Amino acid sequence: MTGKNTNIVRGGRFNDDPCELMQEINASVDFDKRLYAHDIAGSKAHCAMLVSQGIISEKDGEAIADGLDKILHEIGNGQFTFKRSLEDIHMNVEARLSELAFDAAGHLHTARSRNDQVATDLKLWLRGAIDGLDDGLKGLQSVLIDQASAHAGAVMPGLTHLQSAQPVTLGHHLLAYVEMFGRDRGRLRDCRRRLNECPLGAAALAGTSFPIDREMTARALGFDRPMANSMDAVSDRDFTLEFLSLAAIMAVHLSRLAEEIILWCSDRFAFAHLPDSLSTGSSIMPQKRNPDAAELIRAKAGRVIGSLNALLVVMKGLPLAYGKDMQEDKEPVFDAADTLALSIAAMAAMLRDITFEADRMREAAGHGHATATDLADWLVRVLGVPFRQAHRIAGQLVTRAEEKGCRLEDLSLDEMQKAEARIDDSVFEVLGVENSVKSRQSYGGTAPDRVRRAAAEARKRFLE
């Protein structure tokens, strides 16, 4: 049979090459070429196993390995020409291998399919991406812990509903994010552990009749074991969904911290300011200093969440085993990993160079009658008043202070005794914001000495 088919992917089944439109929708090499090193590593491991099992000759194995090394060098040095007509990274590498290793190259694809090949490549890439994100989060935690230690006693307003609630310390506030990012790192480790099973050798979906050694290829590529079911091996994308799920949570944590920075740097709060190198200006308003890096981190959470939603929708109706729909898995994973890496680096830079206005924060901590809970606690602790009754008494005194336009601690003892006759002068010891935070000595509390111990413990838990 003669025809115009020149595409090695289509082999002898088709007479003609795919049309331009088919090539356009089918090609993935524009984005999956970043898997080149992982694809070549998988091919080398597969080749070594084929030789070890006597499936191909040592001579052919050497020619294949040498050719793959040359291709790795060519791509790494920008000397490789990627062809969209070859669809993906796998066939681009194989086509070039045919030019370098001639007939020997044709033996490499024995006992494997692009289905198990691409799943293996993506797992190898994602392992590295996870390790990189973990390193980035560790660095961000280090910056946060340093700032928390330096500001363990800096009093600021603690907010609920964005309203003044109770005084806290800046160090305590920052350590909350250390814990969030610690959980993110735990999810990264969990995801890495679960994905570390090797699909290679599952072939298209049913395994192979060749006497392959899947344990050998799994070990060579750093996997814990081969995947147990060949159909699951080629159709599983749980590892990408799990990564995108944890990525979305991480992006939300980064977005929340970005929002804090935006608020703190606003004129209304004026708790902090960023250096010029991490701020932008306005094209029309010369006075503006905008925290655009923080705003972009806040916005990029939407991209990561969108990536998770996109892949969930792709996978939700797919029967076993492989469908070309799964080609849509890589771009959201790549984009989420890249977005998070950039966001983490930008956040660490902002927090490393941010300047906090301690006096302004302390002044704001006293607004809104933030020590009302301390007053209620004092009534319980000193006078033995039931908490609900103490809550009512404190609320009455807050109302009185609002009527007079003063703070709780500015009320006279006589005014306080109108609400509860047994109140004495010692009540004023708990009404200042410094006294308030110092009293919060419970484990996980905001007292400065507690914050210093918590920062030291966090350094051991997360950084050592």
Short mmCIF file of N, CA, C and O in Angstrom, two decimals, residues 28-120:
data_model
loop_
_atom_site.label_atom_id
_atom_site.label_comp_id
_atom_site.label_asym_id
_atom_site.label_seq_id
_atom_site.Cartn_x
_atom_site.Cartn_y
_atom_site.Cartn_z
N SER A 28 1.02 18.45 21.77
CA SER A 28 1.26 18.86 23.16
C SER A 28 2.71 19.22 23.42
O SER A 28 3.06 19.61 24.53
N VAL A 29 3.55 19.11 22.39
CA VAL A 29 4.99 19.31 22.61
C VAL A 29 5.32 20.73 23.06
O VAL A 29 6.34 20.96 23.73
N ASP A 30 4.44 21.68 22.73
CA ASP A 30 4.72 23.06 23.13
C ASP A 30 4.82 23.20 24.64
O ASP A 30 5.55 24.05 25.15
N PHE A 31 4.06 22.37 25.38
CA PHE A 31 4.14 22.45 26.84
C PHE A 31 4.77 21.22 27.48
O PHE A 31 5.40 21.33 28.52
N ASP A 32 4.63 20.04 26.86
CA ASP A 32 5.19 18.86 27.54
C ASP A 32 6.68 18.65 27.26
O ASP A 32 7.30 17.75 27.80
N LYS A 33 7.27 19.55 26.44
CA LYS A 33 8.72 19.43 26.22
C LYS A 33 9.52 19.68 27.49
O LYS A 33 10.68 19.28 27.58
N ARG A 34 8.88 20.30 28.48
CA ARG A 34 9.61 20.50 29.74
C ARG A 34 9.82 19.19 30.49
O ARG A 34 10.55 19.14 31.48
N LEU A 35 9.20 18.12 30.00
CA LEU A 35 9.40 16.78 30.57
C LEU A 35 10.60 16.05 29.95
O LEU A 35 10.81 14.88 30.24
N TYR A 36 11.38 16.73 29.13
CA TYR A 36 12.37 16.03 28.33
C TYR A 36 13.37 15.23 29.17
O TYR A 36 13.68 14.08 28.85
N ALA A 37 13.88 15.82 30.26
CA ALA A 37 14.87 15.12 31.07
C ALA A 37 14.26 13.90 31.75
O ALA A 37 14.91 12.85 31.89
N HIS A 38 13.02 14.01 32.15
CA HIS A 38 12.34 12.91 32.81
C HIS A 38 11.99 11.81 31.80
O HIS A 38 12.08 10.62 32.11
N ASP A 39 11.62 12.22 30.58
CA ASP A 39 11.32 11.25 29.53
C ASP A 39 12.57 10.45 29.18
O ASP A 39 12.52 9.22 29.02
N ILE A 40 13.69 11.13 29.08
CA ILE A 40 14.94 10.46 28.74
C ILE A 40 15.39 9.57 29.89
O ILE A 40 15.87 8.44 29.67
N ALA A 41 15.23 10.02 31.13
CA ALA A 41 15.59 9.18 32.29
C ALA A 41 14.75 7.91 32.29
O ALA A 41 15.27 6.80 32.54
N GLY A 42 13.45 8.03 32.02
CA GLY A 42 12.59 6.86 31.98
C GLY A 42 12.98 5.91 30.86
O GLY A 42 12.97 4.69 31.03
N SER A 43 13.34 6.47 29.70
CA SER A 43 13.74 5.64 28.57
C SER A 43 15.04 4.90 28.85
O SER A 43 15.20 3.74 28.49
N LYS A 44 15.96 5.58 29.51
CA LYS A 44 17.23 4.91 29.84
C LYS A 44 17.02 3.77 30.83
O LYS A 44 17.62 2.70 30.70
N ALA A 45 16.16 3.99 31.81
CA ALA A 45 15.86 2.92 32.77
C ALA A 45 15.17 1.75 32.08
O ALA A 45 15.48 0.58 32.35
N HIS A 46 14.24 2.06 31.17
CA HIS A 46 13.52 1.01 30.44
C HIS A 46 14.49 0.24 29.55
O HIS A 46 14.44 -1.01 29.49
N CYS A 47 15.38 0.95 28.88
CA CYS A 47 16.36 0.31 28.01
C CYS A 47 17.28 -0.62 28.81
O CYS A 47 17.54 -1.76 28.40
N ALA A 48 17.77 -0.14 29.94
CA ALA A 48 18.66 -0.98 30.77
C ALA A 48 17.94 -2.24 31.23
O ALA A 48 18.54 -3.32 31.28
N MET A 49 16.65 -2.11 31.55
CA MET A 49 15.88 -3.29 31.96
C MET A 49 15.71 -4.27 30.80
O MET A 49 15.84 -5.49 30.97
N LEU A 50 15.44 -3.75 29.60
CA LEU A 50 15.27 -4.63 28.44
C LEU A 50 16.55 -5.41 28.15
O LEU A 50 16.50 -6.60 27.82
N VAL A 51 17.68 -4.74 28.30
CA VAL A 51 18.96 -5.43 28.11
C VAL A 51 19.16 -6.48 29.20
O VAL A 51 19.54 -7.63 28.94
N SER A 52 18.94 -6.11 30.43
CA SER A 52 19.12 -7.03 31.56
C SER A 52 18.25 -8.27 31.43
O SER A 52 18.68 -9.38 31.80
N GLN A 53 17.08 -8.13 30.88
CA GLN A 53 16.14 -9.25 30.73
C GLN A 53 16.35 -10.01 29.42
O GLN A 53 15.63 -10.98 29.15
N GLY A 54 17.33 -9.60 28.64
CA GLY A 54 17.60 -10.29 27.38
C GLY A 54 16.56 -10.03 26.31
O GLY A 54 16.47 -10.79 25.33
N ILE A 55 15.79 -8.98 26.45
CA ILE A 55 14.74 -8.66 25.47
C ILE A 55 15.34 -7.94 24.27
O ILE A 55 14.89 -8.13 23.14
N ILE A 56 16.35 -7.11 24.49
CA ILE A 56 17.12 -6.51 23.39
C ILE A 56 18.59 -6.76 23.66
O ILE A 56 19.00 -7.08 24.79
N SER A 57 19.41 -6.61 22.63
CA SER A 57 20.84 -6.91 22.76
C SER A 57 21.58 -5.80 23.48
O SER A 57 21.13 -4.65 23.51
N GLU A 58 22.75 -6.16 24.04
CA GLU A 58 23.58 -5.15 24.69
C GLU A 58 24.03 -4.09 23.69
O GLU A 58 24.13 -2.91 24.03
N LYS A 59 24.32 -4.53 22.46
CA LYS A 59 24.75 -3.58 21.44
C LYS A 59 23.68 -2.55 21.15
O LYS A 59 23.96 -1.34 21.10
N ASP A 60 22.46 -3.01 20.97
CA ASP A 60 21.37 -2.07 20.73
C ASP A 60 21.13 -1.18 21.96
O ASP A 60 20.84 0.01 21.83
N GLY A 61 21.27 -1.78 23.14
CA GLY A 61 21.08 -1.01 24.37
C GLY A 61 22.10 0.10 24.48
O GLY A 61 21.77 1.23 24.89
N GLU A 62 23.35 -0.18 24.11
CA GLU A 62 24.39 0.85 24.17
C GLU A 62 24.12 1.97 23.17
O GLU A 62 24.30 3.15 23.47
N ALA A 63 23.69 1.58 21.98
CA ALA A 63 23.39 2.59 20.95
C ALA A 63 22.24 3.48 21.39
O ALA A 63 22.26 4.71 21.20
N ILE A 64 21.22 2.89 22.00
CA ILE A 64 20.08 3.66 22.49
C ILE A 64 20.51 4.60 23.61
O ILE A 64 20.15 5.80 23.61
N ALA A 65 21.27 4.09 24.57
CA ALA A 65 21.70 4.92 25.71
C ALA A 65 22.57 6.08 25.25
O ALA A 65 22.41 7.21 25.71
N ASP A 66 23.50 5.80 24.31
CA ASP A 66 24.35 6.87 23.80
C ASP A 66 23.52 7.93 23.07
O ASP A 66 23.73 9.14 23.23
N GLY A 67 22.56 7.46 22.28
CA GLY A 67 21.71 8.40 21.55
C GLY A 67 20.88 9.26 22.49
O GLY A 67 20.73 10.48 22.28
N LEU A 68 20.35 8.65 23.54
CA LEU A 68 19.56 9.41 24.51
C LEU A 68 20.41 10.46 25.22
O LEU A 68 19.95 11.57 25.50
N ASP A 69 21.65 10.11 25.54
CA ASP A 69 22.55 11.09 26.17
C ASP A 69 22.81 12.28 25.24
O ASP A 69 22.85 13.44 25.69
N LYS A 70 22.97 11.99 23.95
CA LYS A 70 23.19 13.08 22.99
C LYS A 70 21.96 13.98 22.90
O LYS A 70 22.08 15.20 22.82
N ILE A 71 20.79 13.37 22.90
CA ILE A 71 19.56 14.16 22.82
C ILE A 71 19.41 15.02 24.07
O ILE A 71 19.02 16.20 23.99
N LEU A 72 19.72 14.46 25.23
CA LEU A 72 19.66 15.23 26.48
C LEU A 72 20.56 16.45 26.39
O LEU A 72 20.18 17.56 26.79
N HIS A 73 21.76 16.25 25.83
CA HIS A 73 22.71 17.36 25.69
C HIS A 73 22.18 18.38 24.69
O HIS A 73 22.27 19.60 24.93
N GLU A 74 21.62 17.92 23.58
CA GLU A 74 21.12 18.84 22.56
C GLU A 74 19.98 19.70 23.10
O GLU A 74 19.97 20.92 22.87
N ILE A 75 19.05 19.07 23.80
CA ILE A 75 17.91 19.85 24.32
C ILE A 75 18.40 20.83 25.38
O ILE A 75 17.99 22.00 25.40
N GLY A 76 19.27 20.36 26.26
CA GLY A 76 19.78 21.21 27.32
C GLY A 76 20.54 22.41 26.81
O GLY A 76 20.58 23.47 27.45
N ASN A 77 21.14 22.29 25.61
CA ASN A 77 21.92 23.39 25.04
C ASN A 77 21.17 24.15 23.95
O ASN A 77 21.77 24.95 23.23
N GLY A 78 19.88 23.87 23.83
CA GLY A 78 19.08 24.60 22.86
C GLY A 78 19.36 24.25 21.42
O GLY A 78 19.06 25.05 20.52
N GLN A 79 19.92 23.07 21.16
CA GLN A 79 20.27 22.67 19.80
C GLN A 79 19.26 21.70 19.19
O GLN A 79 19.47 21.21 18.07
N PHE A 80 18.19 21.43 19.90
CA PHE A 80 17.21 20.44 19.45
C PHE A 80 16.05 21.15 18.79
O PHE A 80 15.56 22.18 19.27
N THR A 81 15.58 20.60 17.68
CA THR A 81 14.43 21.16 16.98
C THR A 81 13.19 20.34 17.30
O THR A 81 13.10 19.16 16.94
N PHE A 82 12.23 20.96 18.01
CA PHE A 82 10.98 20.27 18.32
C PHE A 82 10.01 20.42 17.15
O PHE A 82 9.88 21.51 16.58
N LYS A 83 9.33 19.34 16.83
CA LYS A 83 8.41 19.33 15.71
C LYS A 83 6.99 19.04 16.21
O LYS A 83 6.75 17.99 16.80
N ARG A 84 6.09 19.96 15.93
CA ARG A 84 4.70 19.78 16.37
C ARG A 84 4.03 18.62 15.63
O ARG A 84 3.09 18.02 16.14
N SER A 85 4.53 18.30 14.45
CA SER A 85 3.95 17.19 13.71
C SER A 85 4.18 15.85 14.40
O SER A 85 3.46 14.88 14.14
N LEU A 86 5.14 15.80 15.32
CA LEU A 86 5.41 14.59 16.09
C LEU A 86 4.64 14.56 17.41
O LEU A 86 4.90 13.70 18.25
N GLU A 87 3.78 15.52 17.60
CA GLU A 87 2.79 15.55 18.67
C GLU A 87 3.35 15.92 20.04
O GLU A 87 2.89 16.86 20.67
N ASP A 88 4.30 15.14 20.56
CA ASP A 88 4.67 15.31 21.97
C ASP A 88 6.16 15.10 22.16
O ASP A 88 6.90 14.79 21.23
N ILE A 89 6.59 15.26 23.39
CA ILE A 89 8.00 15.10 23.72
C ILE A 89 8.48 13.68 23.48
O ILE A 89 9.61 13.46 23.02
N HIS A 90 7.61 12.71 23.72
CA HIS A 90 8.02 11.31 23.59
C HIS A 90 8.41 10.97 22.15
O HIS A 90 9.46 10.38 21.89
N MET A 91 7.56 11.37 21.20
CA MET A 91 7.83 11.04 19.81
C MET A 91 8.92 11.92 19.22
O MET A 91 9.63 11.51 18.29
N ASN A 92 9.08 13.14 19.72
CA ASN A 92 10.19 13.97 19.28
C ASN A 92 11.52 13.35 19.66
O ASN A 92 12.46 13.32 18.87
N VAL A 93 11.59 12.83 20.89
CA VAL A 93 12.82 12.16 21.32
C VAL A 93 13.03 10.89 20.51
O VAL A 93 14.15 10.61 20.05
N GLU A 94 11.98 10.11 20.31
CA GLU A 94 12.14 8.85 19.58
C GLU A 94 12.55 9.08 18.14
O GLU A 94 13.37 8.34 17.58
N ALA A 95 11.98 10.11 17.50
CA ALA A 95 12.34 10.39 16.12
C ALA A 95 13.81 10.79 16.00
O ALA A 95 14.52 10.34 15.07
N ARG A 96 14.28 11.62 16.93
CA ARG A 96 15.69 12.00 16.90
C ARG A 96 16.58 10.82 17.23
O ARG A 96 17.66 10.65 16.63
N LEU A 97 16.13 9.93 18.09
CA LEU A 97 16.90 8.74 18.43
C LEU A 97 17.07 7.85 17.20
O LEU A 97 18.13 7.24 17.01
N SER A 98 16.06 7.81 16.37
CA SER A 98 16.14 7.01 15.14
C SER A 98 17.23 7.53 14.22
O SER A 98 17.87 6.77 13.50
N GLU A 99 17.45 8.85 14.24
CA GLU A 99 18.50 9.44 13.41
C GLU A 99 19.88 9.15 13.98
O GLU A 99 20.87 9.11 13.23
N LEU A 100 19.96 8.96 15.29
CA LEU A 100 21.26 8.74 15.94
C LEU A 100 21.61 7.27 16.11
O LEU A 100 22.77 6.88 15.98
N ALA A 101 20.62 6.45 16.45
CA ALA A 101 20.87 5.04 16.75
C ALA A 101 20.34 4.11 15.66
O ALA A 101 20.45 2.88 15.79
N PHE A 102 19.76 4.67 14.62
CA PHE A 102 19.26 3.90 13.47
C PHE A 102 18.30 2.80 13.92
O PHE A 102 17.40 3.05 14.71
N ASP A 103 18.48 1.58 13.42
CA ASP A 103 17.52 0.51 13.68
C ASP A 103 17.42 0.16 15.17
O ASP A 103 16.36 -0.28 15.63
N ALA A 104 18.48 0.38 15.91
CA ALA A 104 18.45 0.05 17.34
C ALA A 104 17.37 0.85 18.06
O ALA A 104 16.74 0.36 19.00
N ALA A 105 17.13 2.08 17.60
CA ALA A 105 16.14 2.94 18.25
C ALA A 105 14.76 2.32 18.23
O ALA A 105 13.96 2.54 19.15
N GLY A 106 14.46 1.54 17.21
CA GLY A 106 13.15 0.93 17.10
C GLY A 106 12.85 -0.08 18.18
O GLY A 106 11.68 -0.45 18.40
N HIS A 107 13.89 -0.55 18.90
CA HIS A 107 13.68 -1.53 19.97
C HIS A 107 13.29 -0.89 21.30
O HIS A 107 12.82 -1.58 22.20
N LEU A 108 13.49 0.42 21.43
CA LEU A 108 13.28 1.06 22.73
C LEU A 108 11.84 0.97 23.19
O LEU A 108 11.58 0.82 24.40
N HIS A 109 10.91 1.04 22.28
CA HIS A 109 9.50 1.09 22.69
C HIS A 109 8.92 -0.31 22.93
O HIS A 109 7.71 -0.45 23.16
N THR A 110 9.77 -1.31 22.90
CA THR A 110 9.32 -2.66 23.22
C THR A 110 8.80 -2.72 24.65
O THR A 110 9.45 -2.21 25.57
N ALA A 111 7.62 -3.28 24.85
CA ALA A 111 7.04 -3.53 26.18
C ALA A 111 6.67 -2.26 26.94
O ALA A 111 6.63 -2.25 28.17
N ARG A 112 6.41 -1.19 26.20
CA ARG A 112 5.88 0.02 26.84
C ARG A 112 4.98 0.75 25.85
O ARG A 112 4.98 0.46 24.65
N SER A 113 4.23 1.71 26.36
CA SER A 113 3.33 2.54 25.57
C SER A 113 3.56 3.99 25.97
O SER A 113 4.15 4.28 27.02
N ARG A 114 3.07 4.90 25.13
CA ARG A 114 3.11 6.29 25.59
C ARG A 114 2.22 6.49 26.83
O ARG A 114 2.42 7.43 27.58
N ASN A 115 1.27 5.59 27.03
CA ASN A 115 0.37 5.74 28.17
C ASN A 115 1.12 5.60 29.49
O ASN A 115 0.96 6.41 30.40
N ASP A 116 1.92 4.54 29.64
CA ASP A 116 2.69 4.39 30.87
C ASP A 116 3.90 5.32 30.89
O ASP A 116 4.35 5.76 31.94
N GLN A 117 4.37 5.67 29.69
CA GLN A 117 5.53 6.56 29.59
C GLN A 117 5.20 7.96 30.10
O GLN A 117 5.93 8.54 30.92
N VAL A 118 4.07 8.51 29.67
CA VAL A 118 3.73 9.88 30.07
C VAL A 118 3.38 9.95 31.54
O VAL A 118 3.72 10.93 32.23
N ALA A 119 2.71 8.91 32.06
CA ALA A 119 2.39 8.91 33.49
C ALA A 119 3.66 8.88 34.33
O ALA A 119 3.76 9.56 35.37
N THR A 120 4.64 8.11 33.86
CA THR A 120 5.92 8.06 34.57
C THR A 120 6.64 9.39 34.51
O THR A 120 7.14 9.90 35.53
#
